[in-house]
Amino acid sequence: MRLAFTLLPDGRLPRVVLVTDGLETRGSAAAALETAQRFGVPIHYEDFTDVARPQELMVTELTVPDEIRPKVPFTATVKVRTTAAMAARCELLIDGILEKGEDVELERGENTVTVEATVKAGGEKKIAATCAPKDAANDRFASNNRFEIPVKVPERPKLLYVEGERSYAKNLAAAFSDDFDVEYRGARGVPGSMADAGQFDLIFISDVPRTGDMGYENMTTTQMRVLDQYARAGGGLVFAGGENSFGPGGYTQTYLERQVLPVWLDVQRKQDIPGVALMLVIDRSGSMTGPKIELAKQAAIATLNVLQPNDKLGIIAFDSRPSELVKLQRASNRYKITDSVSKLRSGGGTNVFAALDQAYNELVPEQAKVKHIILLTDGQSNRAGILELVSRSFEDKITISTVAVGMGADQELLKRIAEEGRGRYYFTNDAQNIPQLFLKETSEVSRRALVEDRFRPRVDPRFRHLQIFRGLDMAQAPTLIGYVSTRAKPRAEVIMTSHLGEPLLARWRLGLGKVVVWTSDVKNRWSHYWLSWGGYAKFWRQLVRDTMRVETEDPSYTMVADVADGKLTVGVDAVDDEDKFIEGVTSDVKVTGPDGEEIPVPLVQTAAGRYEGTVELDKYGPYTVRGKHVPGNDPDATHQSFATVAWPFPPEHLVGDPDLTEVKRLADATGGLKDPTPAQLFDVGDAHSEHRVPMWPLPLYAALGLLVADVLLRRVRLYGKTQIAWREVRGR
């Protein structure tokens, strides 16, 4: 209409006749009405709503769930509009490959078609819905039979499951296999580099002792640092308990406890009473020379690492006479004890009684809950008085375990000592096993950190809304039979507790990632009743999903894209965690069109925390918008955002029933008629047109003409002699 107004000639009575279906696709009729009223232009219109029109089918909308997961069925909803009832074929395609097709009967008007589909793998996908009439005559435009949208499907999460005893991995295998790609490893499978750890979205470590078979470390300080780095980079870590985990597993005062875990592993006790007072009685006779004595040193250090700082450790080295290598003292004196152990040397005979007697005398006055002796020897000794001493020790609540090394040891005596001392007997023909045997025995003794009571887990009301508990009635969850006692760190969120109020499920954010601790186990020792609970698998799947690395756009930078009048508008709202606007943001935003071409969209700040940009579009189809944002107050930080928008076909091809409501309003407001005849259009009636003609050009042109004539008359001789003789000129 604006163009029509500009074409109306001056000095004529204006008339405009609208021939339209009334379905406005761009511009504003209200603005045209204001212009028409100002210039007195009546707007007439033709009503052809009863005129037969070509039939049409168009796909007007395609919607899918906000979250689509690989190999998980989802429902796509397709809106189809038709101008008449017809039979059609509707298909759903993913990246151009037919996913599902079906024949449908469509009614006149709006129709809804639902299609079940599955995306096989993650990544950026293009999902398209097509519907076409079986009779091609029922369709005028083919361009509006397809609606395509881009979606971002997260890759199927990849998990690393490290289980201390691989035979128990089956308990969680079924829970994880449907939703995740899981790699299973044994106790020594903890990643040792970021290249290894970084390929996983979550690392699940269950009941892995720090030191494993043959004295090898399952988790070195280097590996602990890798786990720390992995979590800070956004990875998820879950540590599940068991009798070989946390404190009993030897992780007290390690890098893992200090920097990674949300709980402290040392168990505080009332009145500062140690849980364990342990004496190591180590044979240093001549037969222990060489690797045996060195392995005995390693065994002593491994024992020290298992003990809690509040526990006590003493070491007596003996040959023909006992020698106090380490006076009974708190295990927190690790450097001092380690230095003393390094001075252990071999040489001399074997006198078990004197060494045991000295160890007994050291332990008798102690107030520890557990008082225990570990005797290591590879030789023979005089038996006199030994068994009587063992009986007296048991009466004073001191237990004794023995380790026999090699066939030369007095196995019969050592068995009797362990039996009557209510301890355990170990035999090895390979000295390499000494550290592991000491570690195993110390772990058995130090199990006072294990709470083996039947209890029902308690959920803190503040955390009942978490994804972990979605669809689960935790009040009906079965009881657990035990857990490892720990203490929550100040920043930790204690989501579930035991009957004693100690952490059962705790977590904290470490850098960009999360670290979760489950102090019970995932096996049939403490979780016996949970394994048969219907919510067991769902609980662990949801806990893993809540913890694992998620590569999504930053919630602080919300990006929205919209298409109108052939222009794509991108808006970004930048708000930090404290709901404060982020100023001075530099953004790199690119739009990827249906042909793969990238179009940059410069953003400018339009308000506090608001950034906008616009770009012209020239192709129909799906568009993907990606943004990288650098805040002005932190130039080293980069935040990402993602949005999609569809511009499927020209708006003019969105055919619908004519709606002349707005057109009639224009006509009524300007004095126009419905279906005017030619006579009515050209009938001026009493109307007249005022046309102002400017008169100033006429006198101006006349004045210019007179000026030219005056100059001619003054400068040009029109009669008489017009030439001057050449001589006269020369004569002068």
XYZ file of C-alpha atoms in Angstrom:
732
model
C 0.000 0.000 0.000
C 2.891 2.374 0.662
C 4.035 1.878 -2.940
C 0.503 2.526 -4.209
C 0.350 5.798 -2.308
C 3.560 7.019 -3.949
C 2.192 6.241 -7.432
C -1.004 8.289 -7.020
C -0.774 11.360 -9.321
C -1.359 14.865 -8.072
C -4.529 16.640 -9.092
C -6.625 13.491 -9.173
C -9.043 11.945 -6.711
C -7.089 9.015 -5.180
C -8.491 5.501 -5.115
C -6.845 2.258 -3.890
C -8.394 -1.166 -4.410
C -7.000 -4.068 -2.330
C -7.114 -7.569 -3.747
C -5.803 -9.762 -0.910
C -6.555 -12.739 1.298
C -5.870 -10.567 4.326
C -3.073 -12.797 5.637
C -0.340 -10.308 6.426
C 3.215 -11.708 6.280
C 5.269 -8.553 6.788
C 4.824 -4.838 7.387
C 1.993 -3.140 9.286
C -1.440 -2.364 7.934
C -2.007 0.003 10.859
C 0.801 2.263 9.594
C -0.736 2.295 6.103
C -4.097 3.293 7.588
C -2.556 6.355 9.192
C -1.080 7.426 5.836
C -4.363 6.848 3.997
C -6.317 8.952 6.495
C -3.779 11.771 6.378
C -3.977 12.058 2.575
C -7.663 11.205 2.270
C -7.227 7.997 0.282
C -10.235 5.640 0.436
C -9.254 1.963 0.483
C -11.664 -0.370 -1.307
C -11.350 -4.158 -1.339
C -12.493 -7.182 -3.276
C -14.071 -10.013 -1.300
C -13.300 -13.353 -2.959
C -13.650 -15.613 0.064
C -16.247 -17.667 -1.798
C -14.074 -18.101 -4.869
C -12.737 -21.627 -5.369
C -8.985 -21.791 -4.803
C -6.347 -24.457 -5.485
C -6.013 -27.031 -2.717
C -2.933 -26.863 -0.543
C -1.032 -28.872 2.077
C 1.675 -27.329 4.200
C 3.808 -28.389 7.184
C 3.602 -25.465 9.573
C 5.545 -26.720 12.588
C 7.882 -29.449 13.810
C 8.652 -29.797 17.508
C 10.852 -32.276 19.376
C 11.723 -32.565 23.101
C 14.283 -30.132 24.483
C 16.497 -33.056 25.424
C 17.087 -35.872 22.952
C 19.449 -38.651 23.973
C 21.135 -41.195 21.710
C 19.322 -44.529 21.428
C 16.445 -43.243 23.575
C 13.083 -42.985 21.721
C 11.497 -39.549 21.471
C 8.276 -38.185 19.988
C 8.282 -35.643 17.159
C 5.107 -33.585 16.715
C 4.265 -32.364 13.215
C 1.587 -29.719 12.542
C 0.019 -29.997 9.076
C -2.510 -27.551 7.600
C -4.702 -28.407 4.610
C -7.387 -26.550 2.680
C -9.363 -29.760 2.144
C -9.544 -33.283 3.507
C -6.990 -35.484 1.764
C -4.792 -38.571 2.072
C -1.091 -37.890 2.527
C 2.247 -39.516 3.216
C 4.230 -38.101 6.150
C 7.868 -38.960 6.823
C 10.466 -38.069 9.420
C 14.103 -37.833 8.326
C 17.248 -37.485 10.436
C 20.215 -36.072 8.534
C 18.427 -36.906 5.296
C 17.880 -40.573 6.188
C 14.325 -41.822 6.469
C 13.570 -42.690 10.082
C 9.880 -43.435 9.813
C 7.019 -42.900 7.372
C 3.294 -43.441 7.559
C 0.136 -42.829 5.546
C -2.320 -40.454 7.201
C -5.805 -39.106 6.537
C -5.852 -35.346 7.021
C -8.893 -33.236 7.804
C -9.424 -29.729 6.498
C -7.615 -27.239 8.724
C -5.011 -28.004 11.376
C -3.803 -31.587 11.870
C -1.305 -33.060 14.336
C 0.848 -36.041 13.400
C 3.127 -37.677 15.981
C 6.093 -39.824 15.030
C 8.272 -41.979 17.296
C 11.957 -41.808 16.392
C 15.414 -42.570 17.762
C 18.733 -40.833 17.194
C 21.469 -43.436 17.001
C 24.395 -41.196 17.942
C 25.044 -37.765 19.371
C 26.087 -34.614 17.559
C 24.376 -31.852 15.613
C 21.457 -33.298 13.684
C 18.932 -32.015 11.179
C 15.462 -33.413 11.731
C 12.985 -32.869 8.909
C 9.285 -33.613 8.565
C 7.753 -33.941 5.101
C 4.113 -34.413 4.166
C 2.803 -34.617 0.610
C -0.677 -35.406 -0.757
C -1.005 -38.726 -2.499
C -2.778 -36.824 -5.279
C -0.349 -34.180 -6.548
C -3.286 -32.099 -7.791
C -4.130 -31.370 -4.167
C -0.964 -29.365 -3.670
C -0.018 -26.039 -5.212
C 3.362 -25.324 -3.577
C 5.873 -28.092 -2.898
C 8.160 -25.765 -0.956
C 5.878 -25.727 2.088
C 5.684 -29.517 2.397
C 8.912 -29.722 4.407
C 9.867 -28.343 7.798
C 13.438 -28.861 8.991
C 14.984 -27.960 12.321
C 18.545 -28.296 13.653
C 18.985 -29.983 17.039
C 21.977 -30.646 19.234
C 21.997 -34.195 20.582
C 24.544 -34.842 23.327
C 26.961 -37.622 22.603
C 26.223 -40.856 24.459
C 28.101 -40.282 27.718
C 31.264 -42.304 28.187
C 32.054 -43.667 31.641
C 35.114 -45.264 33.167
C 34.194 -47.716 35.917
C 37.175 -48.744 38.085
C 36.198 -51.550 40.473
C 38.495 -52.868 43.193
C 37.095 -56.356 42.690
C 36.020 -56.679 39.060
C 33.696 -59.577 39.823
C 31.403 -57.070 41.543
C 31.204 -54.746 38.523
C 28.146 -56.634 37.286
C 26.048 -55.043 40.034
C 26.120 -51.675 38.259
C 26.677 -52.936 34.714
C 22.960 -53.287 34.015
C 22.236 -49.851 35.472
C 24.837 -48.149 33.282
C 24.731 -50.081 30.007
C 21.404 -48.721 28.722
C 22.349 -45.055 29.033
C 26.134 -44.938 28.869
C 29.128 -46.345 27.046
C 31.059 -47.946 29.896
C 34.674 -49.074 30.012
C 35.420 -51.413 32.905
C 38.841 -51.602 34.543
C 40.331 -53.293 37.563
C 41.895 -51.669 40.614
C 44.990 -50.569 38.694
C 42.965 -48.866 35.959
C 42.869 -45.338 37.400
C 43.964 -42.932 34.611
C 47.521 -41.676 34.855
C 47.225 -38.840 32.341
C 44.704 -36.247 31.184
C 44.786 -37.814 27.722
C 43.393 -40.996 29.256
C 41.006 -39.358 31.722
C 39.742 -36.694 29.322
C 38.010 -39.174 27.028
C 35.440 -39.926 29.746
C 32.516 -37.823 30.947
C 32.651 -39.450 34.374
C 35.069 -41.672 36.291
C 33.479 -44.031 38.824
C 35.916 -45.528 41.364
C 34.564 -48.242 43.658
C 36.374 -49.768 46.649
C 39.903 -49.419 45.256
C 42.652 -49.698 47.909
C 45.596 -47.365 47.546
C 48.015 -50.321 47.535
C 47.110 -53.552 45.804
C 48.513 -57.006 45.315
C 52.275 -57.461 45.492
C 52.599 -54.059 47.145
C 51.988 -52.118 43.927
C 50.228 -48.777 44.226
C 46.790 -48.743 42.628
C 46.658 -44.971 42.879
C 49.821 -42.913 42.961
C 50.029 -39.236 43.845
C 50.434 -38.525 40.124
C 47.158 -40.279 39.407
C 45.475 -38.351 42.227
C 46.669 -35.110 40.651
C 45.291 -36.237 37.293
C 41.880 -36.822 38.900
C 42.067 -33.348 40.439
C 42.934 -31.770 37.088
C 40.219 -33.803 35.366
C 37.521 -32.591 37.767
C 38.652 -28.972 37.567
C 38.371 -29.188 33.779
C 34.706 -30.208 34.084
C 34.835 -33.979 34.514
C 32.694 -35.861 37.021
C 34.151 -38.064 39.759
C 32.250 -40.569 41.900
C 33.969 -42.482 44.699
C 32.049 -45.416 46.175
C 33.037 -46.993 49.472
C 33.795 -50.460 50.721
C 36.089 -52.154 53.183
C 39.139 -51.197 51.055
C 38.209 -47.592 50.342
C 38.799 -44.166 51.865
C 40.534 -44.365 55.283
C 40.749 -48.176 55.506
C 42.049 -48.174 51.947
C 45.088 -46.087 52.877
C 44.045 -42.668 51.515
C 44.378 -40.729 54.774
C 46.574 -37.621 54.409
C 47.024 -38.228 50.701
C 46.624 -35.664 47.936
C 43.250 -37.247 47.169
C 41.932 -36.527 50.664
C 43.425 -33.043 50.902
C 42.515 -31.700 47.460
C 39.877 -33.841 45.752
C 37.408 -35.469 48.137
C 34.599 -33.449 49.801
C 35.150 -35.350 53.069
C 37.938 -35.875 55.588
C 38.882 -39.513 56.058
C 40.220 -39.343 59.613
C 37.533 -40.187 62.155
C 37.551 -37.868 65.150
C 36.974 -39.600 68.467
C 35.942 -38.393 71.857
C 38.622 -37.954 74.510
C 41.287 -38.299 71.793
C 41.504 -42.072 72.308
C 43.350 -43.786 69.415
C 41.501 -46.490 67.573
C 44.560 -48.697 67.038
C 47.839 -49.175 68.856
C 49.964 -51.385 66.621
C 53.397 -52.881 67.248
C 55.395 -54.314 64.349
C 57.911 -56.930 65.476
C 60.307 -57.444 62.538
C 63.013 -60.073 62.270
C 66.318 -58.483 61.245
C 68.502 -61.579 61.625
C 71.181 -62.458 59.098
C 68.755 -64.522 57.017
C 66.764 -61.342 56.329
C 69.703 -59.732 54.528
C 69.044 -58.341 51.049
C 65.591 -57.942 49.486
C 63.764 -59.290 52.545
C 64.848 -56.491 54.857
C 64.130 -53.865 52.175
C 60.661 -55.305 51.626
C 60.107 -55.325 55.379
C 60.844 -51.584 55.364
C 58.314 -51.102 52.562
C 55.797 -53.109 54.566
C 56.297 -50.859 57.596
C 55.752 -47.726 55.483
C 52.645 -49.254 53.852
C 51.292 -50.006 57.318
C 51.931 -46.420 58.383
C 49.983 -45.109 55.377
C 46.919 -47.156 56.282
C 46.732 -45.941 59.879
C 44.782 -42.858 60.882
C 46.808 -39.926 62.276
C 45.336 -40.544 65.728
C 46.418 -44.204 65.733
C 49.716 -45.298 67.268
C 52.547 -47.289 65.716
C 55.685 -48.763 67.224
C 58.368 -50.957 65.615
C 60.713 -53.421 67.310
C 63.493 -54.957 65.227
C 65.029 -58.086 66.658
C 67.831 -60.560 66.080
C 69.288 -62.215 69.146
C 68.168 -59.115 71.063
C 65.208 -56.735 70.558
C 65.806 -53.103 69.593
C 63.200 -50.328 69.684
C 63.373 -48.944 66.145
C 60.284 -46.723 66.563
C 58.877 -45.912 69.988
C 55.092 -46.318 70.146
C 53.748 -42.943 68.949
C 51.009 -41.339 66.896
C 50.974 -42.198 63.210
C 50.749 -38.496 62.425
C 54.542 -38.356 62.991
C 54.999 -39.860 59.551
C 58.273 -38.216 58.594
C 59.949 -39.151 61.858
C 58.727 -42.755 61.668
C 59.738 -43.093 58.023
C 63.215 -41.804 58.791
C 63.618 -44.338 61.600
C 62.431 -47.206 59.400
C 65.032 -46.339 56.774
C 67.771 -47.136 59.324
C 66.720 -50.783 59.711
C 69.654 -53.142 59.076
C 69.986 -56.951 59.213
C 72.409 -59.185 61.141
C 72.453 -61.585 64.126
C 70.329 -64.482 65.416
C 66.603 -64.893 66.143
C 64.942 -64.397 69.564
C 61.176 -64.100 69.209
C 60.291 -64.193 72.919
C 62.323 -61.134 73.916
C 60.883 -59.071 71.031
C 57.276 -60.102 71.746
C 57.736 -59.415 75.437
C 58.954 -55.875 74.762
C 56.054 -55.233 72.375
C 53.626 -56.579 74.979
C 55.010 -54.269 77.655
C 54.655 -51.281 75.295
C 50.973 -52.014 74.630
C 49.706 -52.959 78.087
C 49.318 -49.382 79.418
C 47.768 -48.025 76.176
C 44.079 -46.981 76.114
C 43.462 -47.774 72.436
C 40.333 -49.580 71.327
C 42.431 -52.129 69.418
C 45.885 -53.278 70.577
C 47.634 -55.548 68.139
C 51.046 -57.058 67.305
C 52.255 -58.198 63.864
C 55.228 -60.559 64.040
C 57.385 -61.103 60.929
C 60.145 -63.734 60.833
C 61.815 -66.141 58.424
C 63.657 -68.329 60.931
C 63.574 -70.589 63.967
C 63.564 -69.470 67.606
C 63.601 -70.956 71.081
C 59.937 -71.557 71.986
C 60.398 -71.221 75.716
C 57.820 -68.880 77.271
C 56.360 -67.711 73.972
C 52.916 -69.338 74.182
C 52.539 -68.334 77.839
C 53.292 -64.734 76.813
C 50.680 -64.980 74.054
C 48.048 -66.181 76.540
C 48.880 -63.322 78.915
C 48.658 -60.867 76.020
C 45.183 -62.070 75.100
C 44.067 -61.635 78.715
C 45.195 -58.009 78.430
C 43.213 -57.649 75.170
C 46.277 -57.653 72.946
C 45.950 -59.722 69.762
C 48.824 -61.119 67.713
C 49.103 -61.995 64.005
C 52.115 -63.669 62.410
C 53.791 -63.627 58.988
C 56.054 -66.544 58.036
C 58.504 -65.878 55.183
C 60.001 -68.881 53.391
C 60.206 -72.549 54.196
C 62.837 -71.900 56.865
C 60.349 -70.218 59.185
C 58.900 -72.112 62.161
C 55.441 -72.330 60.637
C 54.007 -74.523 63.377
C 55.005 -72.062 66.099
C 53.765 -69.061 64.164
C 50.410 -70.749 63.543
C 50.044 -71.450 67.285
C 50.917 -67.851 68.153
C 48.272 -66.506 65.733
C 45.676 -69.015 66.865
C 46.101 -68.442 70.596
C 46.657 -64.728 70.080
C 43.293 -64.475 68.262
C 45.028 -63.058 65.218
C 45.694 -64.278 61.677
C 48.476 -66.369 60.252
C 50.075 -65.608 56.866
C 52.655 -67.579 54.935
C 54.542 -66.532 51.826
C 57.445 -68.144 50.047
C 57.988 -64.937 48.058
C 59.368 -61.992 49.989
C 57.780 -59.656 47.429
C 54.434 -60.354 49.122
C 55.521 -58.989 52.506
C 54.230 -55.392 51.978
C 50.872 -56.648 50.757
C 50.466 -59.030 53.698
C 51.249 -56.237 56.164
C 48.826 -53.952 54.384
C 46.096 -56.562 54.419
C 46.582 -57.286 58.106
C 46.694 -53.608 59.060
C 43.524 -52.967 57.082
C 41.797 -55.773 58.954
C 42.896 -54.349 62.281
C 41.983 -50.757 61.439
C 38.437 -51.414 60.365
C 37.075 -49.361 63.229
C 36.278 -46.737 60.568
C 33.729 -49.168 59.173
C 30.266 -48.770 60.657
C 28.434 -52.031 60.102
C 24.935 -51.350 61.403
C 21.670 -51.691 59.560
C 20.134 -48.270 58.927
C 17.858 -46.375 56.568
C 19.477 -43.488 54.638
C 18.236 -39.997 55.408
C 17.851 -37.341 52.700
C 18.434 -33.722 53.658
C 15.167 -31.865 52.795
C 17.186 -29.118 51.089
C 18.258 -31.549 48.376
C 15.075 -33.522 47.707
C 14.564 -31.612 44.441
C 17.834 -32.848 42.917
C 17.843 -34.847 39.689
C 19.292 -37.747 41.703
C 15.946 -38.365 43.417
C 13.595 -37.622 40.508
C 10.848 -40.248 40.396
C 12.164 -42.010 43.515
C 10.497 -42.301 46.905
C 13.576 -42.381 49.095
C 11.425 -42.911 52.172
C 10.739 -46.377 50.776
C 14.375 -47.096 49.897
C 15.762 -50.241 51.565
C 18.181 -50.208 54.449
C 21.963 -50.312 54.114
C 24.159 -52.520 56.273
C 27.288 -50.405 56.586
C 29.496 -47.550 55.422
C 32.887 -45.933 55.966
C 32.931 -43.205 58.591
C 34.076 -39.783 57.284
C 33.704 -36.071 58.081
C 32.294 -33.482 55.687
C 34.503 -30.574 54.666
C 33.101 -27.049 55.155
C 32.122 -26.462 51.507
C 30.654 -29.919 50.973
C 26.954 -30.566 50.417
C 25.885 -33.523 52.571
C 22.889 -34.817 50.638
C 22.305 -38.073 52.528
C 23.380 -39.121 56.018
C 23.541 -42.282 58.098
C 21.664 -42.990 61.314
C 24.635 -41.438 63.132
C 24.416 -38.225 61.109
C 27.636 -38.975 59.232
C 27.978 -38.391 55.465
C 26.536 -41.104 53.250
C 26.272 -39.074 50.029
C 28.310 -35.878 49.845
C 29.547 -33.730 46.986
C 31.179 -30.471 46.112
C 32.126 -28.517 43.021
C 35.797 -28.701 42.139
C 36.620 -26.180 39.437
C 34.165 -26.811 36.605
C 33.378 -30.371 37.687
C 31.730 -32.237 40.539
C 33.133 -34.786 42.979
C 30.703 -37.150 44.737
C 31.404 -39.539 47.610
C 29.137 -42.489 48.457
C 30.497 -43.915 51.710
C 28.572 -47.186 51.516
C 29.401 -49.719 48.815
C 27.734 -50.793 45.568
C 28.142 -54.502 46.319
C 26.179 -57.098 48.199
C 28.064 -56.585 51.471
C 26.456 -53.313 52.576
C 24.034 -52.698 49.677
C 22.570 -56.206 49.780
C 18.969 -54.971 49.998
C 19.547 -52.123 47.542
C 20.596 -54.514 44.776
C 17.052 -55.917 44.629
C 15.364 -52.512 45.016
C 13.495 -51.355 41.914
C 14.985 -47.872 42.201
C 18.610 -49.027 42.446
C 19.474 -48.653 38.762
C 17.534 -45.396 38.405
C 19.220 -43.899 41.461
C 22.710 -44.569 40.103
C 21.867 -43.495 36.540
C 20.475 -40.196 37.781
C 23.380 -39.639 40.161
C 25.821 -40.199 37.306
C 23.898 -37.863 34.985
C 23.829 -35.183 37.662
C 27.593 -35.474 38.188
C 29.088 -36.115 34.760
C 30.608 -33.565 32.434
C 27.930 -31.751 30.455
C 28.936 -29.825 27.346
C 26.127 -27.302 27.061
C 25.911 -23.593 26.625
C 26.801 -21.403 29.579
C 23.626 -20.477 31.518
C 25.088 -17.034 32.188
C 24.877 -16.253 28.446
C 21.367 -17.004 27.207
C 21.088 -16.675 23.429
C 17.825 -16.490 21.485
C 17.421 -16.323 17.695
C 14.339 -15.245 15.764
C 13.480 -14.691 12.091
C 11.131 -11.942 10.912
C 10.805 -10.210 7.539
C 13.792 -12.135 6.213
C 16.069 -10.941 8.989
C 17.662 -13.079 11.668
C 17.910 -11.322 15.016
C 20.238 -12.712 17.674
C 19.923 -11.586 21.281
C 22.209 -12.478 24.192
C 21.417 -11.777 27.844
C 24.556 -11.857 30.001
C 23.830 -12.278 33.712
C 26.263 -13.745 36.251
C 25.539 -16.148 39.119
C 24.681 -13.241 41.403
C 22.057 -11.926 38.942
C 24.264 -8.992 37.983
C 24.537 -7.807 34.383
C 27.817 -8.610 32.651
C 29.137 -5.543 30.869
C 31.709 -5.086 28.110
C 31.191 -8.506 26.556
C 32.973 -9.197 23.269
C 31.105 -11.790 21.225
C 31.988 -13.880 18.202
C 28.661 -15.105 16.820
C 28.304 -17.101 13.619
C 25.186 -18.381 11.883
C 25.385 -21.571 9.849
C 22.788 -21.750 7.089
C 21.186 -24.706 5.317
C 24.054 -24.831 2.803
C 26.729 -24.850 5.522
C 27.851 -21.275 4.884
C 28.850 -19.349 8.013
C 27.604 -15.788 8.392
C 29.102 -13.549 11.119
C 26.633 -11.588 13.233
C 28.165 -8.551 14.966
C 26.544 -7.877 18.343
C 26.223 -4.471 19.953
C 25.167 -3.700 23.495
C 21.631 -2.314 23.545
C 20.981 -2.306 27.296
C 22.537 -3.447 30.544
C 23.660 -7.021 29.925
C 21.788 -7.129 26.586
C 23.552 -7.620 23.245
C 21.836 -7.809 19.847
C 22.681 -8.238 16.189
C 20.809 -8.667 12.898
C 21.690 -10.266 9.586
C 19.786 -10.637 6.304
C 18.860 -14.162 5.211
C 18.596 -15.257 1.594
C 17.956 -19.001 1.898
C 15.163 -20.989 3.454
C 15.904 -23.839 5.844
C 17.355 -24.508 9.318
C 19.876 -22.146 10.899
C 22.283 -22.842 13.750
C 23.733 -20.017 15.834
C 26.933 -20.434 17.870
C 28.437 -17.805 20.092
C 31.659 -17.339 22.037
C 31.647 -14.573 24.616
C 34.504 -12.952 26.525
C 33.473 -10.742 29.470
C 35.190 -7.416 29.876
C 36.222 -8.135 33.463
C 37.821 -11.508 32.646
C 39.523 -11.504 29.227
C 40.933 -15.001 29.762
C 37.493 -16.608 30.127
C 35.469 -17.850 27.154
C 31.784 -18.747 27.429
C 29.712 -20.521 24.789
C 26.083 -20.334 23.758
C 23.982 -22.112 21.180
C 20.625 -21.513 19.503
C 18.638 -22.781 16.535
C 15.897 -21.324 14.389
C 13.965 -22.480 11.330
C 12.898 -20.409 8.301
C 11.353 -23.242 6.304
C 9.692 -21.541 3.313
C 8.461 -18.146 2.052
C 5.750 -16.677 4.284
C 3.541 -16.264 1.198
C 3.408 -20.046 0.915
C 1.793 -20.332 4.322
C -1.635 -20.632 2.775
C -4.713 -20.276 4.935
C -8.357 -19.305 4.758
C -8.818 -15.645 3.813
C -9.275 -13.293 6.737
C -10.543 -9.891 5.658
C -11.184 -8.561 9.158
C -8.274 -6.127 9.040
C -9.013 -5.206 5.419
C -12.621 -4.350 6.313
C -11.353 -2.165 9.151
C -9.136 -0.268 6.704
C -12.049 0.254 4.331
C -14.436 1.408 7.057
C -11.873 3.840 8.459
C -11.146 5.432 5.064
C -14.606 5.342 3.496
C -13.808 2.476 1.154
C -16.290 -0.016 -0.308
C -16.489 -3.780 -0.562
C -16.452 -5.083 -4.157
C -16.737 -1.600 -5.767
C -17.991 -1.361 -9.352
C -16.076 0.677 -11.963
C -18.814 3.279 -11.846
C -18.386 3.647 -8.102
C -14.637 3.912 -8.433
C -14.776 6.678 -11.041
C -17.761 8.520 -9.587
C -16.417 11.753 -8.136
C -19.764 12.844 -6.674
C -19.325 15.961 -4.595
C -15.688 15.209 -3.994
C -13.092 17.575 -5.242
C -9.363 17.670 -5.266
C -7.333 20.641 -4.210
C -4.149 20.837 -6.169
C -1.683 23.604 -5.475
C 0.400 24.692 -8.464
C 3.501 26.784 -7.691
C 3.477 30.057 -9.754
C 6.964 31.362 -8.957
C 8.693 29.574 -11.882
C 6.852 31.714 -14.544
C 8.073 35.199 -13.468
C 11.503 33.753 -12.806
C 11.798 32.388 -16.312
C 10.501 35.733 -17.748
C 13.094 37.696 -15.790
C 15.859 35.428 -17.030
C 14.691 35.916 -20.625
C 14.654 39.706 -20.337
C 18.143 39.640 -18.838
C 19.498 37.661 -21.775
C 17.800 40.045 -24.275
C 19.269 43.085 -22.548
C 22.782 41.665 -22.787
C 22.347 40.943 -26.488
C 21.127 44.451 -27.256
C 24.053 46.030 -25.464
C 26.841 43.865 -26.866
C 25.744 43.015 -30.427
C 25.266 45.751 -33.237
C 22.208 44.831 -35.184
C 22.358 47.597 -37.972
C 24.863 50.034 -39.681
C 28.541 49.388 -40.337
C 29.588 46.212 -38.620
C 33.203 45.854 -39.912
C 36.307 47.986 -39.341
C 38.851 48.306 -42.082
C 42.119 46.483 -41.459
C 44.156 49.528 -42.381
C 42.461 51.639 -39.820
C 43.303 49.131 -37.184
C 46.960 48.936 -38.339
C 47.187 52.662 -38.598
C 46.428 53.008 -35.020
